[in-house]
Amino acid sequence: MRIPVFVSCPTKLSKTQKDIKELIFKELEKYKLEPRTLGQSDYPIELPLREVFVLAKHCAGGLILGFKQFIANGGIWKPDTNEEKRIDNTVSFPTPWNHLEAGILYSLGLPLLVFKEEGIEGGIFDEGVTEVFVYKMPSLPLNENMKQQLSSIFLRWQGEVRKFYYKR
């Protein structure tokens, strides 16, 4: 029997992002965890945010994949405030659904595992927002050391997921 885990991940991904997602899903498979994702494994019949909540209640863990979905070449951070700051470099943003879904998963007390691509910041991806460590998204190809590190991360998290699942 596979244990359901909610996966927060954009639907539209680049080729490289798809390959990384596939690698991560193989880790889920290795530990007999079933990825549940709105719009991919499950399709909404009500409002999407409500469906996220309903689906998340049936899961024993949450996996947040912070892939770049929008890239801006500069801008103004916190305009018209005393903290206004001009940004002249490239800034990357994940899907806003990562933050919404992570908040729901966190409020349900589910064990979270969070990965982010280089340059992703804010919300769930900021260190210290929760007690959850935010990991750098794996990059391909993985060398043997990186494979062991990724496996170790999933091994620890799946232990928490199983503990949550069997306590219900």
Short mmCIF file of C-alpha atoms in Angstrom, two decimals:
data_model
loop_
_atom_site.label_atom_id
_atom_site.label_comp_id
_atom_site.label_asym_id
_atom_site.label_seq_id
_atom_site.Cartn_x
_atom_site.Cartn_y
_atom_site.Cartn_z
CA MET A 1 0.00 0.00 0.00
CA ARG A 2 1.29 3.45 -0.91
CA ILE A 3 0.87 6.39 1.45
CA PRO A 4 -0.60 9.54 -0.16
CA VAL A 5 1.47 12.73 -0.03
CA PHE A 6 0.39 16.08 -1.43
CA VAL A 7 2.78 17.49 -4.03
CA SER A 8 2.73 21.22 -4.74
CA CYS A 9 4.22 21.58 -8.20
CA PRO A 10 3.40 23.69 -11.25
CA THR A 11 1.73 21.92 -14.16
CA LYS A 12 3.81 23.62 -16.86
CA LEU A 13 7.52 22.85 -16.55
CA SER A 14 10.60 23.15 -18.75
CA LYS A 15 12.29 19.96 -19.98
CA THR A 16 14.93 20.19 -17.23
CA GLN A 17 12.28 20.85 -14.56
CA LYS A 18 10.26 17.84 -15.79
CA ASP A 19 13.36 15.64 -15.53
CA ILE A 20 13.99 16.82 -11.95
CA LYS A 21 10.34 16.25 -11.04
CA GLU A 22 10.58 12.73 -12.49
CA LEU A 23 13.70 12.08 -10.39
CA ILE A 24 11.89 13.27 -7.26
CA PHE A 25 8.82 11.17 -8.06
CA LYS A 26 11.10 8.11 -8.37
CA GLU A 27 12.22 8.79 -4.80
CA LEU A 28 8.56 8.86 -3.75
CA GLU A 29 8.01 5.55 -5.52
CA LYS A 30 11.08 4.03 -3.85
CA TYR A 31 9.56 4.74 -0.44
CA LYS A 32 6.04 3.64 -1.47
CA LEU A 33 4.63 7.17 -1.33
CA GLU A 34 1.84 8.17 -3.72
CA PRO A 35 2.07 11.70 -5.16
CA ARG A 36 -1.28 13.50 -5.14
CA THR A 37 -1.38 16.74 -7.11
CA LEU A 38 -4.35 18.88 -8.03
CA GLY A 39 -4.63 19.06 -11.82
CA GLN A 40 -2.31 16.08 -12.35
CA SER A 41 -3.40 13.07 -10.27
CA ASP A 42 -6.62 14.66 -9.00
CA TYR A 43 -8.98 17.00 -10.81
CA PRO A 44 -11.16 19.60 -9.09
CA ILE A 45 -14.93 19.48 -9.10
CA GLU A 46 -15.24 22.50 -6.81
CA LEU A 47 -13.19 25.66 -6.40
CA PRO A 48 -9.46 24.81 -6.62
CA LEU A 49 -8.48 26.12 -3.18
CA ARG A 50 -11.24 24.10 -1.54
CA GLU A 51 -10.10 21.04 -3.48
CA VAL A 52 -6.54 21.53 -2.23
CA PHE A 53 -7.85 21.45 1.33
CA VAL A 54 -10.00 18.35 0.72
CA LEU A 55 -7.16 16.49 -0.99
CA ALA A 56 -4.58 17.55 1.62
CA LYS A 57 -6.76 16.19 4.45
CA HIS A 58 -6.36 12.72 2.92
CA CYS A 59 -2.56 12.96 2.73
CA ALA A 60 0.13 12.16 5.30
CA GLY A 61 2.80 14.57 4.08
CA GLY A 62 3.48 17.52 1.81
CA LEU A 63 6.18 18.02 -0.80
CA ILE A 64 6.70 21.56 -2.11
CA LEU A 65 8.60 21.90 -5.40
CA GLY A 66 9.55 25.53 -5.93
CA PHE A 67 10.27 25.66 -9.64
CA LYS A 68 10.74 29.01 -11.41
CA GLN A 69 7.53 30.10 -13.10
CA PHE A 70 8.18 33.81 -13.66
CA ILE A 71 11.44 35.69 -14.18
CA ALA A 72 11.66 39.49 -13.92
CA ASN A 73 14.65 41.53 -15.04
CA GLY A 74 14.43 44.06 -12.24
CA GLY A 75 11.78 46.09 -10.53
CA ILE A 76 10.95 47.87 -7.31
CA TRP A 77 10.50 45.92 -4.11
CA LYS A 78 7.95 47.37 -1.63
CA PRO A 79 7.24 50.52 -3.67
CA ASP A 80 6.27 53.74 -1.92
CA THR A 81 7.33 52.48 1.51
CA ASN A 82 10.30 53.28 3.70
CA GLU A 83 11.71 49.88 2.66
CA GLU A 84 11.50 50.57 -1.07
CA LYS A 85 14.37 48.95 -2.92
CA ARG A 86 15.27 48.97 -6.60
CA ILE A 87 16.18 45.53 -7.95
CA ASP A 88 18.43 45.65 -11.01
CA ASN A 89 19.17 41.95 -11.29
CA THR A 90 17.03 38.99 -12.37
CA VAL A 91 14.43 37.83 -9.85
CA SER A 92 12.63 34.48 -10.04
CA PHE A 93 9.23 33.55 -8.64
CA PRO A 94 7.53 30.19 -8.08
CA THR A 95 3.85 29.56 -8.66
CA PRO A 96 1.78 31.35 -5.98
CA TRP A 97 0.08 27.99 -5.42
CA ASN A 98 3.26 26.76 -3.71
CA HIS A 99 2.61 29.26 -0.90
CA LEU A 100 -1.14 28.62 -0.70
CA GLU A 101 -0.75 24.85 -0.68
CA ALA A 102 2.16 24.93 1.78
CA GLY A 103 0.06 27.03 4.16
CA ILE A 104 -2.78 24.53 4.05
CA LEU A 105 -0.43 21.57 4.52
CA TYR A 106 1.32 23.31 7.41
CA SER A 107 -2.00 24.16 9.10
CA LEU A 108 -2.96 20.47 8.91
CA GLY A 109 0.28 19.56 10.70
CA LEU A 110 1.61 17.45 7.84
CA PRO A 111 5.35 16.74 7.65
CA LEU A 112 6.73 19.00 4.91
CA LEU A 113 9.64 18.60 2.53
CA VAL A 114 10.54 21.77 0.63
CA PHE A 115 12.80 22.16 -2.41
CA LYS A 116 13.50 25.38 -4.30
CA GLU A 117 15.34 26.26 -7.47
CA GLU A 118 18.22 28.72 -7.31
CA GLY A 119 16.92 32.28 -6.95
CA ILE A 120 13.51 31.39 -5.50
CA GLU A 121 12.79 33.28 -2.28
CA GLY A 122 9.89 34.47 -0.18
CA GLY A 123 7.10 32.84 1.77
CA ILE A 124 7.55 29.13 2.38
CA PHE A 125 10.98 29.27 0.71
CA ASP A 126 12.50 31.62 3.31
CA GLU A 127 14.64 30.02 6.01
CA GLY A 128 13.07 30.29 9.45
CA VAL A 129 9.46 30.73 8.29
CA THR A 130 8.74 27.22 9.59
CA GLU A 131 10.81 24.63 11.39
CA VAL A 132 11.25 22.93 8.00
CA PHE A 133 14.64 23.11 6.28
CA VAL A 134 14.44 24.37 2.68
CA TYR A 135 16.57 22.26 0.33
CA LYS A 136 18.16 23.32 -2.92
CA MET A 137 16.43 21.69 -5.88
CA PRO A 138 18.55 18.78 -7.18
CA SER A 139 20.34 19.46 -10.45
CA LEU A 140 21.04 16.92 -13.16
CA PRO A 141 23.02 14.85 -13.65
CA LEU A 142 23.33 13.63 -10.07
CA ASN A 143 26.70 12.28 -9.01
CA GLU A 144 26.86 9.42 -6.49
CA ASN A 145 27.24 11.76 -3.51
CA MET A 146 24.22 13.85 -4.59
CA LYS A 147 22.14 10.66 -5.04
CA GLN A 148 22.98 9.58 -1.50
CA GLN A 149 22.14 13.03 -0.11
CA LEU A 150 18.77 13.06 -1.89
CA SER A 151 17.99 9.54 -0.68
CA SER A 152 18.92 10.52 2.87
CA ILE A 153 16.59 13.54 2.74
CA PHE A 154 13.69 11.39 1.53
CA LEU A 155 14.46 8.63 4.02
CA ARG A 156 14.14 11.04 6.97
CA TRP A 157 11.00 12.71 5.60
CA GLN A 158 9.23 9.46 4.73
CA GLY A 159 9.81 8.34 8.33
CA GLU A 160 7.89 11.41 9.52
CA VAL A 161 5.18 10.78 6.91
CA ARG A 162 4.74 7.18 8.07
CA LYS A 163 4.60 8.23 11.71
CA PHE A 164 1.87 10.77 10.85
CA TYR A 165 -0.03 8.24 8.71
CA TYR A 166 -0.10 5.49 11.34
CA LYS A 167 -0.99 7.86 14.21
CA ARG A 168 -4.29 8.83 12.56
#
